[in-house]
GROMACS .gro file of C-alpha atoms in nm:
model
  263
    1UNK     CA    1  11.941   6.730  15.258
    2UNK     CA    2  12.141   6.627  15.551
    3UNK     CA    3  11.773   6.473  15.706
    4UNK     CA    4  11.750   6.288  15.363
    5UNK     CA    5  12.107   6.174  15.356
    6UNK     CA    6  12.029   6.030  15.701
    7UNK     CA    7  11.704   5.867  15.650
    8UNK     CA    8  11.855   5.685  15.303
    9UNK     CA    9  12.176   5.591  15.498
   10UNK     CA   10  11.947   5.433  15.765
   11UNK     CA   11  11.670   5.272  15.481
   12UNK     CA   12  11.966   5.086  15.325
   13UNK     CA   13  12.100   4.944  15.662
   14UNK     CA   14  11.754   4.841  15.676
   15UNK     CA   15  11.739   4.673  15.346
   16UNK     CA   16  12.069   4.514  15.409
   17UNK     CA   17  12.075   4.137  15.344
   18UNK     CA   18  12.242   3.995  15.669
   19UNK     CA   19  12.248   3.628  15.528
   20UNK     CA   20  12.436   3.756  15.179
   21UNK     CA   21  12.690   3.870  15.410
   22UNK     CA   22  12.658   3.564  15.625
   23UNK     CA   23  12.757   3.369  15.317
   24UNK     CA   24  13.114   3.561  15.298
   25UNK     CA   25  13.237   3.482  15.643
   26UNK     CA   26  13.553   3.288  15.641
   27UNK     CA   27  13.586   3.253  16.004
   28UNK     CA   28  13.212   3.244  16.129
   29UNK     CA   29  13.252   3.370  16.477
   30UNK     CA   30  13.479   3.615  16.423
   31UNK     CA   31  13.315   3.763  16.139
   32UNK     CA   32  12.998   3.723  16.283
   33UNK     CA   33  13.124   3.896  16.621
   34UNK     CA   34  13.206   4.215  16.400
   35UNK     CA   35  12.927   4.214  16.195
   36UNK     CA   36  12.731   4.245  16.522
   37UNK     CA   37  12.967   4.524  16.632
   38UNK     CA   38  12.964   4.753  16.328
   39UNK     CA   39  12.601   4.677  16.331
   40UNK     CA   40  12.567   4.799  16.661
   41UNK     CA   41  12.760   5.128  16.610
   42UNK     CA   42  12.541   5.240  16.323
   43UNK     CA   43  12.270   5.191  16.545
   44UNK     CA   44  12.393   5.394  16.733
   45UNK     CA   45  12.490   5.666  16.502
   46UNK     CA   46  12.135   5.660  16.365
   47UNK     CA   47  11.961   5.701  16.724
   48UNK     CA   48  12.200   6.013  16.754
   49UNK     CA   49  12.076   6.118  16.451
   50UNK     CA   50  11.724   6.052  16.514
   51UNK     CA   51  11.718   6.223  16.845
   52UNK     CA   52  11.898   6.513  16.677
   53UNK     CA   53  11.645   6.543  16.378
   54UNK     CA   54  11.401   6.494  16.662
   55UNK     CA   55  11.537   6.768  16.885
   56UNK     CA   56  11.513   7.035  16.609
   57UNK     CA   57  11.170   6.931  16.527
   58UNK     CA   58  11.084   6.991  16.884
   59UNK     CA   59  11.245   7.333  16.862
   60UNK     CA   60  11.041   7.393  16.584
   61UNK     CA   61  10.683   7.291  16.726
   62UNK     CA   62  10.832   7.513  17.031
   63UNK     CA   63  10.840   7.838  16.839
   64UNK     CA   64  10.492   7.737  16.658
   65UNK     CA   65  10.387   7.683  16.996
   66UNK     CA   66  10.500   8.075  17.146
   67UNK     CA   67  10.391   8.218  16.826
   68UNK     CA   68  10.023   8.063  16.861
   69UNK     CA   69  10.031   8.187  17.196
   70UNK     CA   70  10.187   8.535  17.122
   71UNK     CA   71   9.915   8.614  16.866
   72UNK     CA   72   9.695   8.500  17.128
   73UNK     CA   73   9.804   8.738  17.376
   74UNK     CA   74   9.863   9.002  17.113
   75UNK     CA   75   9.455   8.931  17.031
   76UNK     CA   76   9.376   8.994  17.376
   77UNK     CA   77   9.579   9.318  17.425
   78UNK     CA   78   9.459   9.500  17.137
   79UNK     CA   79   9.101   9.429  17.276
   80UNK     CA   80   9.169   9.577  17.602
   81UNK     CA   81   9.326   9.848  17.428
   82UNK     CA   82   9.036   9.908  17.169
   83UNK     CA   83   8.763   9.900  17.484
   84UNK     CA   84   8.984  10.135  17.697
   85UNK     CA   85   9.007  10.341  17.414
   86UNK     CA   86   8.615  10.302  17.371
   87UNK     CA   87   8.630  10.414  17.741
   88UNK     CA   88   8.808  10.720  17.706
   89UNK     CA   89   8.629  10.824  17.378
   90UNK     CA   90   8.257  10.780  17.609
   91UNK     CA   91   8.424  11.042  17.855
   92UNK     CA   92   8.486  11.271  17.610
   93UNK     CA   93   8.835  11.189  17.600
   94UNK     CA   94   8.965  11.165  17.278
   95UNK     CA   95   9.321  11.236  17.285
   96UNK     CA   96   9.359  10.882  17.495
   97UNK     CA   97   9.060  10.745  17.314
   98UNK     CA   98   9.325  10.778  17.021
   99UNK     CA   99   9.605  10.669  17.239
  100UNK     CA  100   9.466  10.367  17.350
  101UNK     CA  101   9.376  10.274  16.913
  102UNK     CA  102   9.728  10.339  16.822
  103UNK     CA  103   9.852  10.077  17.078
  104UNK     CA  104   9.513   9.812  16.970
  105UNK     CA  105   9.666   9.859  16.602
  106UNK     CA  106  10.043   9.813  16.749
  107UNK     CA  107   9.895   9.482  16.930
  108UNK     CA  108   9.665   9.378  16.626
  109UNK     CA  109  10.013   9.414  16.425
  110UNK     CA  110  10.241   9.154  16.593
  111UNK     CA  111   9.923   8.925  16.640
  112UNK     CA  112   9.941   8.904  16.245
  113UNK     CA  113  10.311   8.890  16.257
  114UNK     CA  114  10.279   8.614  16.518
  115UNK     CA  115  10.029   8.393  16.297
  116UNK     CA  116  10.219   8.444  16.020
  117UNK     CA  117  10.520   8.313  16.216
  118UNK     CA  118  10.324   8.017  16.300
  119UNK     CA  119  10.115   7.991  15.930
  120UNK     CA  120  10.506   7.948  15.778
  121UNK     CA  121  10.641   7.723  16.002
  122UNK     CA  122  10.319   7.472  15.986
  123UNK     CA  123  10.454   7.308  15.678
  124UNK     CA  124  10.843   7.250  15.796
  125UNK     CA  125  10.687   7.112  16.107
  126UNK     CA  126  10.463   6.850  15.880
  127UNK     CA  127  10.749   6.784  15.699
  128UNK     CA  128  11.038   6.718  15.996
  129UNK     CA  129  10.731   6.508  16.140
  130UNK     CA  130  10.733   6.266  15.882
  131UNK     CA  131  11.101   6.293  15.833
  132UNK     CA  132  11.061   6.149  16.203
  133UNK     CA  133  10.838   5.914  16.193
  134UNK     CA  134  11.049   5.731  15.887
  135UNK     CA  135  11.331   5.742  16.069
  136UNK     CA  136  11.143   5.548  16.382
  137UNK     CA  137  11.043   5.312  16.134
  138UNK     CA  138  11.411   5.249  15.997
  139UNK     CA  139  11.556   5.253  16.370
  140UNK     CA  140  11.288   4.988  16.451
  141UNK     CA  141  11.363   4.785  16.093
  142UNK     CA  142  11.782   4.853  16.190
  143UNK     CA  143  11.695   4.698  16.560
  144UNK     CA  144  11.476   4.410  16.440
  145UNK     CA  145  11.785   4.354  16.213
  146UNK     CA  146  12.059   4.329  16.437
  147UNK     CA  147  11.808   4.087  16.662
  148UNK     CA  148  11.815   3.839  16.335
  149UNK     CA  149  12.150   3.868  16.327
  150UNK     CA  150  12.269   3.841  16.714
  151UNK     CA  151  12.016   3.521  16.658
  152UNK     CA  152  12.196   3.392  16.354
  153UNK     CA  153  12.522   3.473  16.497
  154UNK     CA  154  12.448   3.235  16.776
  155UNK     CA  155  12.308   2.999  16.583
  156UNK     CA  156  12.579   2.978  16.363
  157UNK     CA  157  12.848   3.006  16.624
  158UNK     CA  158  12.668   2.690  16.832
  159UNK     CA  159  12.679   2.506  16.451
  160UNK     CA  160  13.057   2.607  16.446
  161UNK     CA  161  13.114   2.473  16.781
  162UNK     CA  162  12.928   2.179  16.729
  163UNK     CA  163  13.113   2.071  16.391
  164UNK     CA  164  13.423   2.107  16.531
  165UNK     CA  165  13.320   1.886  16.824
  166UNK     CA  166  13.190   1.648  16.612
  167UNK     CA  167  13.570   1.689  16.396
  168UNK     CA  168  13.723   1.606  16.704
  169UNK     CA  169  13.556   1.312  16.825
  170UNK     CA  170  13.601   1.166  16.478
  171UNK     CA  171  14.031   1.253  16.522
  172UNK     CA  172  14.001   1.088  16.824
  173UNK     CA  173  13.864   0.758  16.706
  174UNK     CA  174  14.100   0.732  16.415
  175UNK     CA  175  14.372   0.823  16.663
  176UNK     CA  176  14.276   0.504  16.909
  177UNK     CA  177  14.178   0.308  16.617
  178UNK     CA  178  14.457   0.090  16.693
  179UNK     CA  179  14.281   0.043  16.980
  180UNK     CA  180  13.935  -0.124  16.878
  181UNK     CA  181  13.852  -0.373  17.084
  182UNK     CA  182  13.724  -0.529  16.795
  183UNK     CA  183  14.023  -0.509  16.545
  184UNK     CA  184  14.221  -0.683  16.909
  185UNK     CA  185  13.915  -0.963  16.904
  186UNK     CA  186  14.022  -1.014  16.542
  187UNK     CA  187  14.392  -1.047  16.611
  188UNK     CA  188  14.286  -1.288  16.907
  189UNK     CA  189  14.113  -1.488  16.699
  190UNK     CA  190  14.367  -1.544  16.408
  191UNK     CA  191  14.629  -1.637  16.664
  192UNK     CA  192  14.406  -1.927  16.795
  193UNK     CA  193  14.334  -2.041  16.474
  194UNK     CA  194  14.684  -2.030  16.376
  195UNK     CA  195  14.754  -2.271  16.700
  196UNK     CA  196  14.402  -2.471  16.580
  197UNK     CA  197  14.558  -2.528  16.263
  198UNK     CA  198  14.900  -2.618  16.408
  199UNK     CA  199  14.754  -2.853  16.669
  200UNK     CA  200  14.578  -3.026  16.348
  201UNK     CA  201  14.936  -3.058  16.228
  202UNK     CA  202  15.053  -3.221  16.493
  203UNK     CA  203  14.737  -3.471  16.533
  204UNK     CA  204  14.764  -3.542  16.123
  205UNK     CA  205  15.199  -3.592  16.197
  206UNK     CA  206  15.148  -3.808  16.499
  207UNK     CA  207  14.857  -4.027  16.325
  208UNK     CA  208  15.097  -4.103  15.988
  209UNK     CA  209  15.403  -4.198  16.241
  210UNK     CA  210  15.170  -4.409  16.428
  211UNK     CA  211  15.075  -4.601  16.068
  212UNK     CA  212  15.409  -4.654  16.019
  213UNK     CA  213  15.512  -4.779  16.346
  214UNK     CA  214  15.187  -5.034  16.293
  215UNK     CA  215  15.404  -5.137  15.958
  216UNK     CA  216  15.682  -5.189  16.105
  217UNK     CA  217  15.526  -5.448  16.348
  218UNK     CA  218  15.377  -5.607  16.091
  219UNK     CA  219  15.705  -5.657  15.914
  220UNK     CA  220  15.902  -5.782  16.206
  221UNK     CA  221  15.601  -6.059  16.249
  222UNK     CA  222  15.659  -6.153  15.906
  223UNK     CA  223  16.028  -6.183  15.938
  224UNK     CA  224  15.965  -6.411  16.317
  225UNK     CA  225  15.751  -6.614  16.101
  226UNK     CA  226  16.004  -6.656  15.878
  227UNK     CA  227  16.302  -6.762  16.121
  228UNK     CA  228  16.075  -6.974  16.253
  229UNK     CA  229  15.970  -7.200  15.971
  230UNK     CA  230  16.306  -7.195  15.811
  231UNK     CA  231  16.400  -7.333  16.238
  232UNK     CA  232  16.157  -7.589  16.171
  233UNK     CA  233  16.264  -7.671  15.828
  234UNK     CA  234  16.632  -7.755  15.937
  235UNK     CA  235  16.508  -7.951  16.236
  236UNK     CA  236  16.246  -8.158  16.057
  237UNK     CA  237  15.966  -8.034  16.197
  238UNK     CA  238  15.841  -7.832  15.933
  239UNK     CA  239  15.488  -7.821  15.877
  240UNK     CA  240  15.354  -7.941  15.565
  241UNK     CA  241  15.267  -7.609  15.303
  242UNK     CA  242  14.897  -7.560  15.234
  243UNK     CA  243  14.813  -7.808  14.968
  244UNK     CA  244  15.136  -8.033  15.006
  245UNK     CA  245  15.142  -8.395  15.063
  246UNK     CA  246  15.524  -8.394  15.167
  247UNK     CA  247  15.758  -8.228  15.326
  248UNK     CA  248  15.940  -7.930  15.235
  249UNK     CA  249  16.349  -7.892  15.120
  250UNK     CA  250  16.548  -7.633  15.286
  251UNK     CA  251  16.646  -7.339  15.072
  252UNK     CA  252  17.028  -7.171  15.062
  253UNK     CA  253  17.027  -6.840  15.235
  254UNK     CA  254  17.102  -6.645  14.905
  255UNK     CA  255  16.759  -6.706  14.732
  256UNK     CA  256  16.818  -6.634  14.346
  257UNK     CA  257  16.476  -6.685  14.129
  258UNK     CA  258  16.639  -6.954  13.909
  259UNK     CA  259  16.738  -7.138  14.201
  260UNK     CA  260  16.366  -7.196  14.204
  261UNK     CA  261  16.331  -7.337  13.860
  262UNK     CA  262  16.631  -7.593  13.964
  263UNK     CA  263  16.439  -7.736  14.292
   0.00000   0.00000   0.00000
Protein backbone atom coordinates (compact mmCIF):
# COMPACT_ATOMS: atom_id res chain seq x y z
CA UNK A 1 0.00 0.00 0.00
CA UNK A 2 2.69 2.31 1.04
CA UNK A 3 4.50 1.37 -2.72
CA UNK A 4 1.03 2.35 -4.21
CA UNK A 5 0.58 5.45 -2.16
CA UNK A 6 4.02 6.40 -3.51
CA UNK A 7 3.75 5.60 -7.07
CA UNK A 8 0.08 7.64 -7.20
CA UNK A 9 1.68 10.55 -5.20
CA UNK A 10 4.48 10.59 -7.85
CA UNK A 11 1.84 9.87 -11.15
CA UNK A 12 -0.06 13.01 -10.07
CA UNK A 13 3.11 15.26 -9.78
CA UNK A 14 3.52 13.92 -13.11
CA UNK A 15 0.18 14.83 -14.42
CA UNK A 16 0.43 18.18 -12.83
CA UNK A 17 -0.38 21.09 -15.17
CA UNK A 18 2.64 23.53 -14.62
CA UNK A 19 1.08 26.29 -16.93
CA UNK A 20 -2.52 26.15 -14.82
CA UNK A 21 -0.41 27.05 -12.03
CA UNK A 22 1.64 29.42 -14.10
CA UNK A 23 -1.60 31.28 -14.69
CA UNK A 24 -2.03 31.99 -10.72
CA UNK A 25 1.25 33.69 -10.10
CA UNK A 26 0.86 37.15 -8.86
CA UNK A 27 4.42 37.96 -8.66
CA UNK A 28 6.00 35.82 -11.57
CA UNK A 29 9.48 35.40 -10.31
CA UNK A 30 8.84 34.86 -7.03
CA UNK A 31 6.23 32.43 -7.51
CA UNK A 32 7.93 30.90 -10.16
CA UNK A 33 11.26 30.64 -7.94
CA UNK A 34 9.12 28.48 -5.41
CA UNK A 35 7.34 26.56 -7.68
CA UNK A 36 10.78 25.39 -8.86
CA UNK A 37 11.78 24.80 -5.23
CA UNK A 38 8.86 22.72 -3.95
CA UNK A 39 9.19 21.06 -7.25
CA UNK A 40 12.55 20.19 -6.60
CA UNK A 41 12.01 18.79 -3.06
CA UNK A 42 9.40 16.29 -4.19
CA UNK A 43 11.84 15.19 -6.51
CA UNK A 44 13.68 14.55 -4.20
CA UNK A 45 11.41 12.83 -1.84
CA UNK A 46 10.38 10.54 -4.70
CA UNK A 47 14.13 9.47 -5.63
CA UNK A 48 14.34 8.55 -1.80
CA UNK A 49 11.48 6.69 -2.26
CA UNK A 50 12.41 5.08 -5.37
CA UNK A 51 15.78 4.00 -4.20
CA UNK A 52 14.07 2.72 -1.06
CA UNK A 53 11.33 0.63 -2.97
CA UNK A 54 14.36 -0.23 -5.05
CA UNK A 55 16.57 -1.32 -2.18
CA UNK A 56 13.97 -3.80 -0.81
CA UNK A 57 13.42 -5.19 -4.17
CA UNK A 58 17.08 -5.88 -4.30
CA UNK A 59 16.85 -7.56 -0.92
CA UNK A 60 14.30 -9.55 -2.25
CA UNK A 61 16.00 -10.84 -5.61
CA UNK A 62 18.99 -11.37 -2.93
CA UNK A 63 17.22 -14.02 -0.91
CA UNK A 64 15.70 -15.57 -4.33
CA UNK A 65 19.12 -15.49 -5.34
CA UNK A 66 20.68 -17.70 -1.93
CA UNK A 67 17.67 -19.78 -2.03
CA UNK A 68 18.28 -20.83 -5.84
CA UNK A 69 21.66 -21.44 -4.86
CA UNK A 70 20.93 -23.25 -1.49
CA UNK A 71 18.67 -25.78 -3.24
CA UNK A 72 21.43 -26.03 -5.55
CA UNK A 73 23.89 -26.97 -3.09
CA UNK A 74 21.34 -28.90 -1.10
CA UNK A 75 20.87 -30.96 -4.75
CA UNK A 76 24.40 -31.62 -4.82
CA UNK A 77 24.84 -32.84 -1.18
CA UNK A 78 22.16 -35.27 -1.10
CA UNK A 79 23.85 -36.81 -4.27
CA UNK A 80 27.09 -37.24 -2.67
CA UNK A 81 25.33 -38.54 0.17
CA UNK A 82 23.04 -41.05 -1.83
CA UNK A 83 26.43 -42.39 -3.86
CA UNK A 84 28.45 -42.65 -0.57
CA UNK A 85 25.69 -44.37 0.77
CA UNK A 86 25.62 -46.54 -2.54
CA UNK A 87 29.33 -46.99 -1.56
CA UNK A 88 28.95 -48.29 1.73
CA UNK A 89 25.89 -50.51 0.85
CA UNK A 90 28.51 -52.26 -2.22
CA UNK A 91 30.91 -53.05 0.83
CA UNK A 92 28.52 -54.67 2.63
CA UNK A 93 28.06 -51.86 4.83
CA UNK A 94 24.74 -51.16 5.55
CA UNK A 95 24.50 -49.49 8.77
CA UNK A 96 26.40 -46.31 6.94
CA UNK A 97 24.83 -47.27 3.67
CA UNK A 98 21.68 -46.15 5.80
CA UNK A 99 23.54 -43.36 7.40
CA UNK A 100 24.65 -41.77 4.47
CA UNK A 101 20.34 -42.01 3.00
CA UNK A 102 19.14 -40.40 6.10
CA UNK A 103 21.47 -37.37 5.54
CA UNK A 104 20.58 -37.51 1.19
CA UNK A 105 16.80 -37.26 2.51
CA UNK A 106 17.90 -34.43 5.22
CA UNK A 107 19.70 -32.61 2.08
CA UNK A 108 16.84 -33.50 -0.50
CA UNK A 109 14.54 -31.80 2.35
CA UNK A 110 15.88 -28.21 2.56
CA UNK A 111 16.54 -28.36 -1.32
CA UNK A 112 12.60 -28.45 -1.49
CA UNK A 113 12.36 -26.02 1.30
CA UNK A 114 14.88 -23.84 -0.56
CA UNK A 115 12.81 -23.88 -3.99
CA UNK A 116 9.90 -23.34 -2.32
CA UNK A 117 11.52 -20.27 -0.71
CA UNK A 118 12.41 -19.11 -4.05
CA UNK A 119 8.90 -20.55 -6.00
CA UNK A 120 7.02 -17.92 -3.30
CA UNK A 121 9.02 -15.13 -3.56
CA UNK A 122 9.06 -15.19 -7.64
CA UNK A 123 5.79 -13.35 -7.76
CA UNK A 124 6.58 -10.38 -5.04
CA UNK A 125 9.77 -9.99 -6.99
CA UNK A 126 7.60 -9.55 -10.47
CA UNK A 127 5.50 -7.43 -8.74
CA UNK A 128 8.17 -4.85 -6.77
CA UNK A 129 9.79 -4.99 -10.41
CA UNK A 130 7.12 -3.32 -12.03
CA UNK A 131 6.30 -1.29 -9.02
CA UNK A 132 9.96 -0.09 -10.07
CA UNK A 133 9.97 0.34 -13.28
CA UNK A 134 6.65 2.81 -12.92
CA UNK A 135 8.21 4.64 -10.57
CA UNK A 136 11.41 5.26 -13.11
CA UNK A 137 8.94 6.25 -15.48
CA UNK A 138 7.20 8.91 -13.07
CA UNK A 139 10.78 10.11 -11.75
CA UNK A 140 11.73 10.58 -15.46
CA UNK A 141 8.01 12.31 -16.31
CA UNK A 142 8.61 14.46 -12.58
CA UNK A 143 12.31 15.47 -14.07
CA UNK A 144 11.19 16.24 -17.63
CA UNK A 145 8.62 18.39 -15.67
CA UNK A 146 10.59 20.49 -13.60
CA UNK A 147 12.95 21.02 -16.97
CA UNK A 148 9.59 22.69 -18.62
CA UNK A 149 9.21 24.55 -15.83
CA UNK A 150 12.94 25.85 -14.90
CA UNK A 151 12.48 26.72 -18.90
CA UNK A 152 9.24 28.56 -18.45
CA UNK A 153 10.39 30.08 -15.34
CA UNK A 154 13.14 31.73 -17.28
CA UNK A 155 11.25 32.53 -19.93
CA UNK A 156 8.80 34.17 -18.05
CA UNK A 157 11.16 35.86 -15.66
CA UNK A 158 13.26 37.39 -18.96
CA UNK A 159 9.38 38.54 -20.19
CA UNK A 160 9.03 40.10 -16.63
CA UNK A 161 12.25 41.80 -16.87
CA UNK A 162 11.77 42.88 -20.18
CA UNK A 163 8.20 44.58 -19.57
CA UNK A 164 9.32 46.34 -16.87
CA UNK A 165 12.24 47.69 -18.92
CA UNK A 166 10.14 48.54 -21.52
CA UNK A 167 7.66 50.38 -18.40
CA UNK A 168 10.55 52.26 -17.60
CA UNK A 169 11.79 53.62 -20.69
CA UNK A 170 8.23 54.73 -21.41
CA UNK A 171 8.31 56.76 -17.49
CA UNK A 172 11.26 58.13 -18.63
CA UNK A 173 10.08 59.75 -21.82
CA UNK A 174 6.96 61.14 -20.28
CA UNK A 175 9.21 62.35 -17.48
CA UNK A 176 11.61 64.46 -20.11
CA UNK A 177 8.71 65.11 -22.24
CA UNK A 178 9.12 68.61 -21.39
CA UNK A 179 12.12 68.15 -22.92
CA UNK A 180 11.35 67.20 -26.72
CA UNK A 181 13.37 68.81 -28.83
CA UNK A 182 10.54 68.97 -30.93
CA UNK A 183 7.78 70.44 -28.59
CA UNK A 184 11.15 73.36 -27.97
CA UNK A 185 11.27 73.63 -32.11
CA UNK A 186 7.54 74.36 -31.77
CA UNK A 187 7.87 76.98 -29.06
CA UNK A 188 10.82 78.47 -31.26
CA UNK A 189 8.82 78.76 -33.96
CA UNK A 190 5.66 80.51 -32.47
CA UNK A 191 7.93 83.09 -30.89
CA UNK A 192 9.31 84.09 -34.38
CA UNK A 193 6.14 84.23 -35.80
CA UNK A 194 4.85 86.23 -33.06
CA UNK A 195 7.90 88.84 -33.87
CA UNK A 196 6.94 88.10 -37.92
CA UNK A 197 3.63 89.22 -37.21
CA UNK A 198 4.72 92.18 -35.04
CA UNK A 199 7.34 93.33 -37.54
CA UNK A 200 4.24 93.30 -40.14
CA UNK A 201 2.70 95.66 -37.60
CA UNK A 202 5.16 97.90 -37.60
CA UNK A 203 5.74 97.91 -41.61
CA UNK A 204 1.61 98.26 -42.03
CA UNK A 205 1.93 101.43 -38.92
CA UNK A 206 4.88 103.06 -40.53
CA UNK A 207 3.32 102.80 -44.25
CA UNK A 208 -0.28 104.58 -43.01
CA UNK A 209 1.91 107.44 -41.11
CA UNK A 210 3.90 107.81 -44.16
CA UNK A 211 0.33 108.38 -46.27
CA UNK A 212 -0.49 110.83 -44.02
CA UNK A 213 2.61 112.73 -43.85
CA UNK A 214 2.27 112.66 -48.00
CA UNK A 215 -1.31 114.50 -47.11
CA UNK A 216 -0.12 116.76 -45.21
CA UNK A 217 2.33 118.03 -47.94
CA UNK A 218 -0.15 118.11 -50.21
CA UNK A 219 -2.24 120.37 -48.05
CA UNK A 220 0.42 122.84 -47.17
CA UNK A 221 1.01 123.16 -51.23
CA UNK A 222 -2.49 123.95 -51.52
CA UNK A 223 -2.53 126.50 -48.82
CA UNK A 224 1.21 128.23 -50.57
CA UNK A 225 -0.84 128.28 -53.60
CA UNK A 226 -3.31 129.98 -52.00
CA UNK A 227 -1.21 132.88 -50.24
CA UNK A 228 0.22 133.23 -53.27
CA UNK A 229 -2.58 134.09 -55.63
CA UNK A 230 -4.48 135.98 -53.06
CA UNK A 231 -0.38 138.03 -53.00
CA UNK A 232 -0.93 138.46 -56.52
CA UNK A 233 -4.47 139.45 -56.36
CA UNK A 234 -3.77 142.48 -53.98
CA UNK A 235 -0.76 143.51 -56.03
CA UNK A 236 -2.39 143.33 -59.45
CA UNK A 237 -0.69 140.75 -60.79
CA UNK A 238 -3.11 138.16 -60.61
CA UNK A 239 -3.34 135.83 -63.31
CA UNK A 240 -6.37 135.65 -65.25
CA UNK A 241 -8.75 132.29 -63.96
CA UNK A 242 -9.08 129.55 -66.57
CA UNK A 243 -11.75 130.71 -68.90
CA UNK A 244 -11.76 134.50 -67.77
CA UNK A 245 -11.36 137.41 -69.97
CA UNK A 246 -10.68 139.87 -66.95
CA UNK A 247 -9.24 140.18 -64.01
CA UNK A 248 -10.19 138.91 -60.77
CA UNK A 249 -11.69 141.05 -57.40
CA UNK A 250 -10.11 140.42 -54.16
CA UNK A 251 -12.20 138.55 -51.65
CA UNK A 252 -12.58 139.61 -47.63
CA UNK A 253 -10.72 137.18 -45.48
CA UNK A 254 -13.99 135.83 -43.83
CA UNK A 255 -15.42 134.01 -46.96
CA UNK A 256 -19.28 133.47 -46.22
CA UNK A 257 -21.15 131.54 -49.30
CA UNK A 258 -23.60 134.45 -49.82
CA UNK A 259 -20.87 136.76 -50.06
CA UNK A 260 -20.52 134.90 -53.32
CA UNK A 261 -23.97 135.47 -54.63
CA UNK A 262 -23.32 139.42 -53.85
CA UNK A 263 -19.94 139.64 -56.10
Amino acid sequence: MVKQSIFGRMAQLAKANINALLDQAEDPQKMLDQMVRDYTNNIAEAESAVAQTIGNLRMLQDDYNEDIKNAQDWGNKALAASRKADEFRSAGNAADAQKFDNLAKVALQRQISSENEARAAEPNIASQSEVVDRLKTGLDQMKNKLNQLTSKRNELVARSKTAAAQSQVHDALRSIDILDPTSEVGRFEEKIRREEAKVRGQQELAASSLDAQFNQLEDLGEQTEIEARLAALKSGNAKPAIGAGGTASASSSTVDEADFDKL
